[in-house]
Coordinates of C-alpha atoms in Angstrom, one line a residue:
M1482 CA 48.5 160.8 80.8
L1483 CA 49.5 157.1 81.3
E1484 CA 46.6 154.2 80.9
E1485 CA 47.6 153.4 84.2
T1486 CA 50.5 153.3 86.8
I1487 CA 51.3 149.8 87.9
L1488 CA 53.0 148.8 91.4
F1489 CA 54.8 145.7 90.3
Q1490 CA 56.2 144.0 93.2
Q1491 CA 58.9 141.2 93.0
K1492 CA 61.3 139.8 95.5
D1493 CA 63.5 137.6 93.3
N1494 CA 65.1 137.6 90.2
T1495 CA 62.1 136.5 88.0
P1496 CA 62.7 137.9 84.6
H1497 CA 60.2 140.7 83.6
L1498 CA 59.3 142.9 80.6
T1499 CA 58.2 146.6 80.6
V1500 CA 56.7 147.8 77.6
I1501 CA 55.9 151.1 77.1
S1502 CA 53.9 152.3 73.9
G1503 CA 52.7 155.8 73.9
H1504 CA 50.5 156.5 76.7
E1505 CA 50.3 152.5 77.7
L1506 CA 52.5 150.7 80.1
H1507 CA 52.6 147.2 81.2
T1508 CA 54.7 144.8 83.3
Y1509 CA 54.9 141.2 82.4
I1510 CA 56.5 138.0 83.9
L1511 CA 58.3 136.2 81.3
Q1512 CA 58.4 132.2 81.4
G1513 CA 58.5 130.0 78.9
E1514 CA 57.8 130.8 75.9
Q1515 CA 55.7 133.8 74.9
T1516 CA 55.0 135.7 71.8
L1517 CA 55.2 139.8 71.5
G1518 CA 52.9 141.1 68.5
R1519 CA 50.5 143.5 67.8
V1520 CA 46.9 142.9 69.2
S1521 CA 44.2 142.5 66.7
R1522 CA 41.3 140.1 65.8
S1523 CA 43.1 137.4 64.6
S1524 CA 46.1 137.8 66.8
K1525 CA 46.3 137.3 70.7
P1526 CA 50.2 137.4 71.5
D1527 CA 51.0 136.2 74.9
L1528 CA 52.6 139.9 75.3
P1529 CA 50.2 142.2 73.5
I1530 CA 51.0 145.7 72.1
H1531 CA 48.8 148.3 71.0
S1532 CA 50.8 149.8 68.4
G1533 CA 50.7 150.0 64.7
V1534 CA 54.6 149.6 64.4
A1535 CA 54.5 146.2 66.0
S1536 CA 53.7 143.2 64.0
R1537 CA 51.1 140.9 64.6
K1538 CA 53.7 138.1 65.4
H1539 CA 56.8 140.3 66.1
G1540 CA 58.9 138.5 68.1
L1541 CA 59.4 135.3 70.8
F1542 CA 60.6 135.2 73.9
T1543 CA 62.2 132.0 75.5
T1544 CA 62.9 131.7 79.1
N1545 CA 64.4 129.0 80.7
A1546 CA 66.8 128.0 83.5
A1547 CA 69.9 129.2 81.2
G1548 CA 68.2 132.9 81.1
C1549 CA 65.9 134.3 78.3
R1550 CA 66.2 134.8 74.5
Y1551 CA 64.6 136.9 72.5
T1552 CA 64.3 136.2 68.6
D1553 CA 62.6 138.5 66.1
A1554 CA 60.0 136.5 64.0
G1555 CA 60.8 138.4 60.6
S1556 CA 58.5 141.5 61.7
M1557 CA 58.0 144.2 59.5
N1558 CA 59.7 147.1 61.3
G1559 CA 62.7 144.7 62.9
T1560 CA 63.5 144.9 66.3
I1561 CA 66.2 147.0 67.8
C1562 CA 68.5 145.5 70.9
C1563 CA 70.7 147.7 72.5
G1564 CA 71.1 150.0 69.3
T1565 CA 71.5 147.1 67.0
M1566 CA 68.8 145.5 64.4
L1567 CA 68.3 142.3 64.6
A1568 CA 67.6 140.3 61.5
A1569 CA 64.8 138.5 60.8
G1570 CA 65.1 134.9 62.6
E1571 CA 68.1 136.2 64.6
G1572 CA 67.7 136.1 68.3
K1573 CA 70.0 137.5 71.2
T1574 CA 70.5 136.0 74.8
L1575 CA 69.3 139.3 77.2
S1576 CA 71.0 141.0 80.4
D1577 CA 69.8 142.9 83.0
G1578 CA 69.0 146.3 81.6
D1579 CA 68.9 145.9 78.0
I1580 CA 67.0 147.9 76.0
L1581 CA 64.7 146.7 72.9
R1582 CA 63.0 149.2 70.6
I1583 CA 60.4 148.6 67.9
H1584 CA 60.5 151.8 65.6
G1585 CA 58.6 152.8 62.5
K1586 CA 60.7 153.2 59.7
Q1587 CA 58.2 155.9 58.2
D1588 CA 58.0 157.6 61.8
P1589 CA 61.1 159.9 62.0
N1590 CA 60.3 161.4 65.5
A1591 CA 60.0 158.3 66.9
D1592 CA 56.2 159.2 68.2
M1593 CA 55.2 155.7 67.6
D1594 CA 58.3 153.6 69.2
V1595 CA 57.5 151.0 71.4
I1596 CA 59.8 150.3 74.2
L1597 CA 60.7 147.5 76.3
I1598 CA 63.0 147.1 78.9
Y1599 CA 64.2 143.7 80.3
S1600 CA 64.9 143.5 83.6
T1601 CA 65.4 140.5 86.6
A1602 CA 66.8 142.7 89.3
P1603 CA 64.4 142.4 92.2
Q1604 CA 62.1 145.4 92.4
E1605 CA 59.8 145.1 95.5
N1606 CA 58.1 148.2 96.2
R1607 CA 58.7 150.0 93.0
T1608 CA 56.0 152.1 90.6
W1609 CA 56.2 154.1 87.6
R1610 CA 55.4 157.7 88.1
R1611 CA 55.4 160.3 85.9
I1612 CA 57.1 163.8 86.2
S1613 CA 56.3 167.0 84.1
L1614 CA 58.8 168.4 82.4
A1615 CA 56.5 171.2 80.9
D1616 CA 57.6 174.0 83.1
A1617 CA 61.0 172.2 84.7
A1618 CA 64.2 173.6 84.8
E1619 CA 66.1 170.5 85.6
V1620 CA 66.0 167.2 87.3
V1621 CA 68.6 166.4 89.9
I1622 CA 68.7 162.6 90.8
G1623 CA 70.9 161.4 93.7
R1624 CA 70.5 160.0 97.4
N1625 CA 70.7 163.5 98.6
E1626 CA 69.1 165.4 95.7
R1627 CA 65.7 166.7 94.6
L1628 CA 64.4 163.4 93.2
R1629 CA 65.5 160.9 95.7
L1630 CA 66.7 157.6 95.1
R1631 CA 67.3 155.7 98.5
E1632 CA 69.7 152.9 97.5
E1633 CA 73.2 152.5 98.5
S1634 CA 74.2 152.1 95.0
V1635 CA 73.0 155.8 94.0
S1636 CA 75.5 158.6 94.8
R1637 CA 74.6 161.6 97.0
R1638 CA 74.6 163.6 93.6
H1639 CA 74.1 160.8 90.8
A1640 CA 72.8 162.4 87.7
S1641 CA 70.6 165.3 86.3
L1642 CA 68.7 166.1 83.5
F1643 CA 68.8 169.9 82.3
R1644 CA 67.7 172.3 79.8
A1645 CA 70.6 173.0 77.4
Q1646 CA 71.2 175.4 74.0
K1647 CA 69.4 172.4 71.9
G1648 CA 66.9 171.0 74.5
W1649 CA 67.5 168.4 77.4
A1650 CA 70.6 167.0 78.3
L1651 CA 71.7 164.1 80.5
L1652 CA 74.7 164.3 82.9
D1653 CA 76.7 161.9 84.9
H1654 CA 77.9 163.6 88.0
G1655 CA 81.1 161.8 88.7
S1656 CA 79.0 158.9 90.1
L1657 CA 80.4 156.0 91.1
N1658 CA 78.3 153.3 89.1
G1659 CA 77.6 155.1 86.4
V1660 CA 74.6 156.6 83.9
Y1661 CA 73.3 154.4 81.4
L1662 CA 71.7 155.7 78.2
N1663 CA 69.8 153.0 75.9
A1664 CA 72.1 150.5 77.8
A1665 CA 75.6 152.5 77.0
R1666 CA 77.1 154.2 80.0
I1667 CA 77.7 158.1 79.2
E1668 CA 81.0 159.6 79.5
E1669 CA 80.2 162.9 78.8
P1670 CA 77.0 165.4 78.7
V1671 CA 74.8 164.0 75.9
Y1672 CA 71.3 165.4 74.3
L1673 CA 68.3 163.4 74.9
Q1674 CA 65.8 162.2 72.6
K1675 CA 62.1 161.0 72.8
N1676 CA 61.8 157.8 74.2
D1677 CA 65.6 157.4 75.5
V1678 CA 65.9 155.1 78.2
I1679 CA 68.0 155.8 81.1
R1680 CA 69.3 153.9 83.9
I1681 CA 70.7 154.6 87.4
A1682 CA 71.5 151.4 89.5
D1683 CA 68.2 149.5 89.0
Y1684 CA 66.3 152.7 88.5
Y1685 CA 64.4 153.5 85.2
F1686 CA 63.7 156.6 83.2
V1687 CA 62.1 157.1 80.2
F1688 CA 62.6 160.9 78.6
L1689 CA 59.4 161.4 76.7
E1690 CA 60.5 165.4 75.8
D1691 CA 57.5 167.1 77.9
E1692 CA 57.6 164.0 80.9
L1693 CA 59.8 161.7 82.3
L1694 CA 58.6 158.1 83.0
C1695 CA 60.4 157.1 86.3
Y1696 CA 60.4 153.8 87.4
V1697 CA 61.5 154.4 91.4
D1698 CA 60.7 153.6 95.1
C1699 CA 57.2 154.5 96.0
Y1700 CA 58.5 157.0 98.4
A1701 CA 60.8 158.3 96.3
D1702 CA 60.7 162.3 97.1
A1703 CA 60.8 164.5 94.0
D1704 CA 60.9 168.6 94.3
I1705 CA 61.5 169.5 90.9
P1706 CA 62.4 173.3 90.0
K1707 CA 60.7 175.7 87.6
K1708 CA 62.8 177.2 84.5
A1709 CA 63.5 180.4 86.1
E1710 CA 65.7 178.8 88.9
S1711 CA 68.1 177.5 86.0
D1712 CA 68.5 180.6 83.8
S1713 CA 71.9 181.0 84.8
V1714 CA 72.9 177.2 84.2
T1715 CA 71.4 177.0 80.7
A1716 CA 73.1 180.4 79.6
E1717 CA 76.7 179.4 81.1
L1718 CA 76.4 176.2 79.4
D1719 CA 75.4 177.7 76.2
D1720 CA 78.4 180.2 76.3
A1721 CA 80.4 177.4 76.7
K1722 CA 79.3 174.9 74.3
E1723 CA 80.0 172.1 76.2
V1724 CA 77.2 169.7 75.1
K1725 CA 77.2 169.4 71.4
P1726 CA 76.7 165.4 70.6
S1727 CA 74.2 164.9 67.9
I1728 CA 72.2 161.5 69.2
P1729 CA 70.7 159.5 66.4
A1730 CA 66.9 158.8 66.8
I1731 CA 68.2 154.8 67.1
P1732 CA 71.3 155.1 69.1
Q1733 CA 74.1 152.7 67.7
N1734 CA 75.2 150.1 70.0
K1735 CA 78.3 151.1 72.0
G1736 CA 77.9 148.0 74.6
A1737 CA 77.4 148.8 78.2
A1738 CA 80.6 149.6 80.1
D1739 CA 82.1 147.0 82.0
D1740 CA 84.1 147.1 85.4
S1741 CA 87.1 147.2 83.4
R1742 CA 86.4 150.6 82.0
E1743 CA 85.3 152.3 85.5
G1744 CA 89.1 153.8 86.0
L1745 CA 89.4 155.9 89.0
S1746 CA 86.2 157.5 91.2
V1747 CA 87.3 160.8 92.9
W1748 CA 85.0 161.9 95.5
I1749 CA 87.0 164.4 98.3
E1750 CA 83.9 166.3 100.0
E1751 CA 86.7 167.9 102.3
R1752 CA 90.6 167.7 103.1
N1753 CA 90.9 169.7 106.4
V1754 CA 94.0 170.1 108.4
W1755 CA 94.1 171.7 112.3
L1756 CA 96.0 174.7 113.0
R1757 CA 96.5 176.2 116.3
A1758 CA 93.1 174.1 117.1
K1759 CA 91.2 175.8 114.4
K1760 CA 90.0 173.6 111.3
K1761 CA 91.5 174.9 107.9
T1762 CA 89.9 173.4 104.7
L1763 CA 92.5 172.7 102.1
L1764 CA 90.3 171.0 99.5
R1765 CA 86.5 170.7 99.3
D1766 CA 83.8 169.5 96.7
I1767 CA 85.8 167.6 94.1
R1768 CA 84.6 165.0 92.1
L1769 CA 85.4 163.4 88.6
N1770 CA 86.0 160.2 87.0
I1771 CA 89.3 159.2 84.9
L1772 CA 89.2 156.1 82.5
P1773 CA 91.8 154.0 82.1
G1774 CA 94.4 155.0 79.3
S1775 CA 94.3 158.4 80.4
M1776 CA 96.8 161.0 80.7
V1777 CA 95.9 164.0 82.9
L1778 CA 97.2 167.0 83.9
I1779 CA 96.7 168.6 87.4
L1780 CA 97.2 172.4 86.9
G1781 CA 96.8 175.0 89.8
G1782 CA 98.6 178.1 91.3
S1783 CA 100.9 178.2 94.3
G1784 CA 98.5 176.7 97.2
A1785 CA 95.6 175.6 95.1
G1786 CA 96.0 172.1 96.4
K1787 CA 97.8 170.2 93.9
T1788 CA 100.0 167.9 96.0
T1789 CA 97.2 167.7 98.5
F1790 CA 94.8 166.6 96.1
M1791 CA 97.4 164.1 94.7
N1792 CA 98.3 162.7 98.3
A1793 CA 94.4 162.4 99.0
V1794 CA 94.0 160.4 95.8
M1795 CA 96.4 158.2 96.7
G1796 CA 95.7 157.6 99.8
Y1797 CA 98.9 158.9 101.5
E1798 CA 96.6 161.6 103.2
P1799 CA 92.9 160.6 103.2
A1800 CA 90.3 163.1 102.8
E1801 CA 86.6 162.8 103.6
G1802 CA 85.4 161.3 100.8
E1803 CA 85.6 158.0 98.7
I1804 CA 88.4 157.2 96.3
R1805 CA 88.0 154.1 94.4
Y1806 CA 90.0 152.4 91.3
K1807 CA 87.8 149.8 89.4
G1808 CA 85.1 149.6 92.3
T1809 CA 87.8 149.0 95.0
D1810 CA 87.9 151.8 97.9
I1811 CA 91.5 152.8 97.9
Y1812 CA 91.0 154.1 101.6
Q1813 CA 89.3 150.6 102.7
E1814 CA 91.6 148.7 101.0
Y1815 CA 95.1 150.6 101.2
E1816 CA 97.4 147.9 102.3
R1817 CA 96.6 146.0 99.1
M1818 CA 96.1 148.8 96.6
K1819 CA 99.2 150.7 97.7
Y1820 CA 101.0 147.9 95.2
E1821 CA 98.4 149.5 92.4
I1822 CA 99.9 153.1 92.9
G1823 CA 103.5 154.2 91.5
Y1824 CA 104.7 157.8 92.9
V1825 CA 107.4 159.9 91.6
P1826 CA 108.1 162.8 93.7
Q1827 CA 109.9 165.9 92.8
E1828 CA 113.3 164.7 94.1
D1829 CA 114.5 161.4 93.3
L1830 CA 115.6 159.0 96.0
L1831 CA 118.1 156.9 94.1
R1832 CA 121.3 155.2 95.6
K1833 CA 124.1 157.1 93.6
N1834 CA 126.7 154.9 93.6
D1835 CA 124.1 151.8 92.3
S1836 CA 124.2 151.1 88.6
V1837 CA 121.0 151.4 86.5
Y1838 CA 120.6 148.1 86.5
D1839 CA 120.8 147.4 89.9
T1840 CA 118.5 150.3 91.1
L1841 CA 115.7 148.7 88.9
L1842 CA 116.2 145.0 89.9
N1843 CA 116.1 145.8 93.7
A1844 CA 113.1 147.7 92.9
A1845 CA 111.4 144.7 91.2
K1846 CA 112.5 142.4 93.7
M1847 CA 111.0 145.0 96.2
R1848 CA 107.5 145.4 94.4
L1849 CA 106.9 142.3 92.7
P1850 CA 105.9 139.0 94.3
V1851 CA 108.4 136.0 94.8
M1852 CA 109.8 134.7 91.5
E1853 CA 112.7 133.1 89.5
K1854 CA 115.6 135.3 89.0
E1855 CA 115.0 135.2 85.1
E1856 CA 111.6 136.6 85.8
Y1857 CA 113.2 139.5 87.7
D1858 CA 115.5 140.0 84.5
R1859 CA 112.8 139.9 82.2
H1860 CA 110.9 142.7 84.1
V1861 CA 114.0 144.8 84.5
E1862 CA 115.0 144.5 80.6
E1863 CA 111.2 145.5 79.6
T1864 CA 111.6 148.5 81.9
L1865 CA 114.9 149.7 80.6
H1866 CA 113.2 149.6 76.9
M1867 CA 110.4 151.4 77.8
L1868 CA 111.9 154.0 79.4
G1869 CA 115.0 154.5 76.8
L1870 CA 117.5 153.2 79.6
E1871 CA 119.0 150.3 77.6
R1872 CA 122.3 151.8 76.8
L1873 CA 122.6 152.9 80.5
R1874 CA 122.0 149.4 81.9
D1875 CA 125.9 149.7 83.3
A1876 CA 126.2 153.3 84.3
L1877 CA 126.3 154.3 87.6
V1878 CA 123.4 157.1 89.1
V1879 CA 125.9 159.5 89.9
K1880 CA 127.0 159.6 86.1
L1881 CA 123.4 160.4 85.1
S1882 CA 122.1 163.7 83.4
G1883 CA 118.7 165.3 85.1
G1884 CA 117.0 163.8 82.5
Q1885 CA 118.2 160.6 82.9
R1886 CA 117.7 159.9 86.5
K1887 CA 114.0 161.2 85.9
R1888 CA 113.3 158.6 83.7
L1889 CA 114.8 156.3 86.1
S1890 CA 113.0 157.4 88.8
I1891 CA 109.9 156.7 86.9
A1892 CA 111.3 153.4 85.9
V1893 CA 111.6 152.4 89.5
E1894 CA 107.8 152.7 90.2
Y1895 CA 107.2 151.1 86.6
V1896 CA 108.9 148.1 87.3
G1897 CA 106.3 147.3 90.1
N1898 CA 103.5 147.0 87.4
P1899 CA 101.4 149.3 89.2
S1900 CA 98.2 150.9 87.7
L1901 CA 98.4 154.1 88.7
F1902 CA 101.0 156.7 88.2
F1903 CA 101.5 160.0 90.0
L1904 CA 104.0 162.5 89.3
D1905 CA 105.1 165.8 90.9
E1906 CA 106.8 168.1 88.6
P1907 CA 108.4 165.3 86.6
D1908 CA 109.6 168.0 83.9
S1909 CA 111.3 170.2 86.2
G1910 CA 114.7 171.6 85.6
L1911 CA 114.6 170.0 82.4
D1912 CA 115.3 171.4 78.9
G1913 CA 112.9 171.2 76.1
T1914 CA 114.0 168.4 74.3
M1915 CA 114.3 166.4 77.5
A1916 CA 111.2 167.4 78.5
R1917 CA 109.5 166.1 75.3
Q1918 CA 110.8 162.8 75.6
L1919 CA 109.6 162.0 79.3
W1920 CA 106.4 163.5 78.2
E1921 CA 106.5 160.8 75.1
N1922 CA 107.4 158.1 77.9
L1923 CA 104.3 158.9 79.9
R1924 CA 102.3 158.9 77.4
S1925 CA 103.4 155.3 76.4
I1926 CA 102.7 154.3 79.7
A1927 CA 99.2 155.9 79.6
D1928 CA 98.4 154.0 76.3
Q1929 CA 99.0 150.6 78.3
G1930 CA 95.7 151.2 80.0
K1931 CA 97.2 152.4 83.2
I1932 CA 96.5 156.1 84.5
V1933 CA 98.9 159.0 84.7
M1934 CA 98.2 161.9 86.7
V1935 CA 101.0 164.7 86.5
I1936 CA 101.6 168.2 88.2
S1937 CA 103.6 170.5 86.2
H1938 CA 104.2 174.0 85.8
S1939 CA 105.3 173.7 82.1
P1940 CA 102.7 172.2 80.6
D1941 CA 102.0 173.9 77.2
R1942 CA 105.3 171.6 76.3
A1943 CA 103.2 168.6 75.8
F1944 CA 99.7 170.2 75.4
K1945 CA 98.7 167.8 73.0
L1946 CA 99.8 164.8 75.2
F1947 CA 97.2 165.2 77.8
D1948 CA 93.7 163.6 77.6
K1949 CA 92.0 165.6 80.5
I1950 CA 93.3 168.7 82.8
I1951 CA 92.1 169.3 86.3
V1952 CA 92.2 172.6 87.3
L1953 CA 92.6 173.9 91.1
A1954 CA 92.2 177.1 92.5
K1955 CA 91.4 178.6 95.7
N1956 CA 88.5 180.4 96.4
S1957 CA 88.0 183.8 98.4
E1958 CA 87.9 181.5 101.4
E1959 CA 91.3 180.0 101.0
E1960 CA 89.9 176.7 99.9
G1961 CA 90.9 174.5 97.0
R1962 CA 88.3 173.9 94.5
L1963 CA 87.7 172.2 91.4
V1964 CA 87.6 175.0 88.7
Y1965 CA 87.8 172.6 85.6
Y1966 CA 87.8 169.1 84.3
G1967 CA 87.8 168.4 80.8
S1968 CA 90.1 167.9 77.7
P1969 CA 93.0 170.8 77.5
K1970 CA 91.3 172.2 74.3
D1971 CA 88.1 172.8 75.9
A1972 CA 89.3 174.0 78.9
C1973 CA 90.8 177.0 76.7
A1974 CA 87.5 177.7 75.4
F1975 CA 86.2 177.5 79.0
F1976 CA 88.8 180.1 80.2
E1977 CA 89.1 182.2 77.1
V1978 CA 92.7 181.7 76.5
D1979 CA 95.1 180.2 74.0
D1980 CA 97.3 178.1 76.1
L1981 CA 97.3 176.4 79.5
E1982 CA 99.7 178.9 80.8
G1983 CA 97.1 181.4 80.3
I1984 CA 94.5 179.5 82.6
M1985 CA 97.2 180.1 85.4
R1986 CA 97.0 183.9 84.6
R1987 CA 93.3 184.0 85.1
I1988 CA 92.7 182.3 88.4
N1989 CA 96.0 183.4 90.0
Y1990 CA 95.9 186.4 92.6
T1991 CA 96.9 189.6 91.2
E1992 CA 99.6 190.0 93.5
E1993 CA 101.2 186.9 91.8
G1994 CA 100.7 188.3 88.4
G1995 CA 97.0 186.7 87.7
E1996 CA 93.7 188.3 87.4
G1997 CA 92.1 187.4 90.5
L1998 CA 89.2 185.7 88.7
A1999 CA 89.3 182.1 90.6
D2000 CA 86.0 182.7 92.3
Y2001 CA 84.1 183.6 89.1
Y2002 CA 85.4 180.4 87.0
I2003 CA 84.8 178.4 90.2
D2004 CA 81.2 179.5 90.0
K2005 CA 81.1 179.4 86.3
Y2006 CA 82.1 175.4 86.5
K2007 CA 79.8 174.7 89.1
N2008 CA 76.9 175.8 87.3
L2009 CA 77.9 174.0 84.1
S2010 CA 78.1 170.9 86.2
L2011 CA 74.5 171.7 87.7

């Protein structure tokens, strides 16, 4: 067990260092110049470490008004900072949440690793606690979960650790503020290795294989289920083979994700309507995150809630829940955020007797800030080029083909430079060649760092162009539910089909030519996500 459990109270942003070495744990205030090293008869460092992997004079912390800087003092095993080995004499200015690690070169299992957690966040009434994982099935973390953290920055269901085929794995449940492993934000389930450090908001967790060290509120609740309760979770995960990453003992530095990568965070608790004084739930319990630069397919049968989902995410028909783009609540800031959204419906709303150029110029003047005519013209010319409409600039809308009109409808939204693109069946009525060109145009838009979300009933024509697929289906209670969110290739494996249309056969009602397995796959995905 731990040598000591420390209640470290901090009411300001004074930097401090938590040192975890084997079963010892200490927290130190950082101020001025302080040496870090191994305790011996001839060495009494300011920040002592009782471990053979540390040198007697391992490193130096220099703390002043400008911040805190760590320098490796030419130590035997060196210092790994956020996944990168520092050279002898090399220094690094530390940021809140940075992880330093001393790893013995002759210790492949990392049994003797020393972990140093640098933090400046106020930690009033926090304590290190130990949770045994020997008989545990999973540890679910969130404001309303078994390991309850009560800060508003923690989502209701934030993250979980669970037993998988190759050991313990870590999963982010679409949280708003993310889950960080060794200072890098995770985007998919990853396997854990001994001495990995997990950060959720300003809470820390150290994975020690048979136990979890938790730096949490003194009053944090923890009710950890036994193995038997998650046998089905483990079996589903193993069958789907979703968690495959091979995590090195010393993770390479990927850099903590910044706000620019947060993208679109979707949490729809419920979307209801009232029919004859009776509430009907159209959508329920949908959580997912979409990164900038993603092209996403929304797939589902008739009545599954695809358009309802799209309208809820855009803020046109708000649901119970929360939709954020780069941290901004779309519902609360809709008047400002609506200019970040471009929407192309099934039927175009173009004026038939206008030219292509005039159509785009009018759209630019309506959607862009007031600017000189030359600037409007430049935006229009760039849009014509982007959508392949240059040779049609003087053509009347009424003379355009179906594919050309569809590209013009997209161009009308694109000229306003939105960050989020939503399209409802843009390929409807187009032949294969024209549809393919349209999909490639959309792929180019996504590659500019925008998010493109598309409803389509002919998805296999652009299979390889999509980054993610959202599958919706109605359960036996006639509620639209999330059946799958992931890559198209993994979706086919999950549903055990060869193409995306095969997914529809799995989840559609039998009277619609399907197999009626929506409830089965809803439960399968829910268990996979636990």
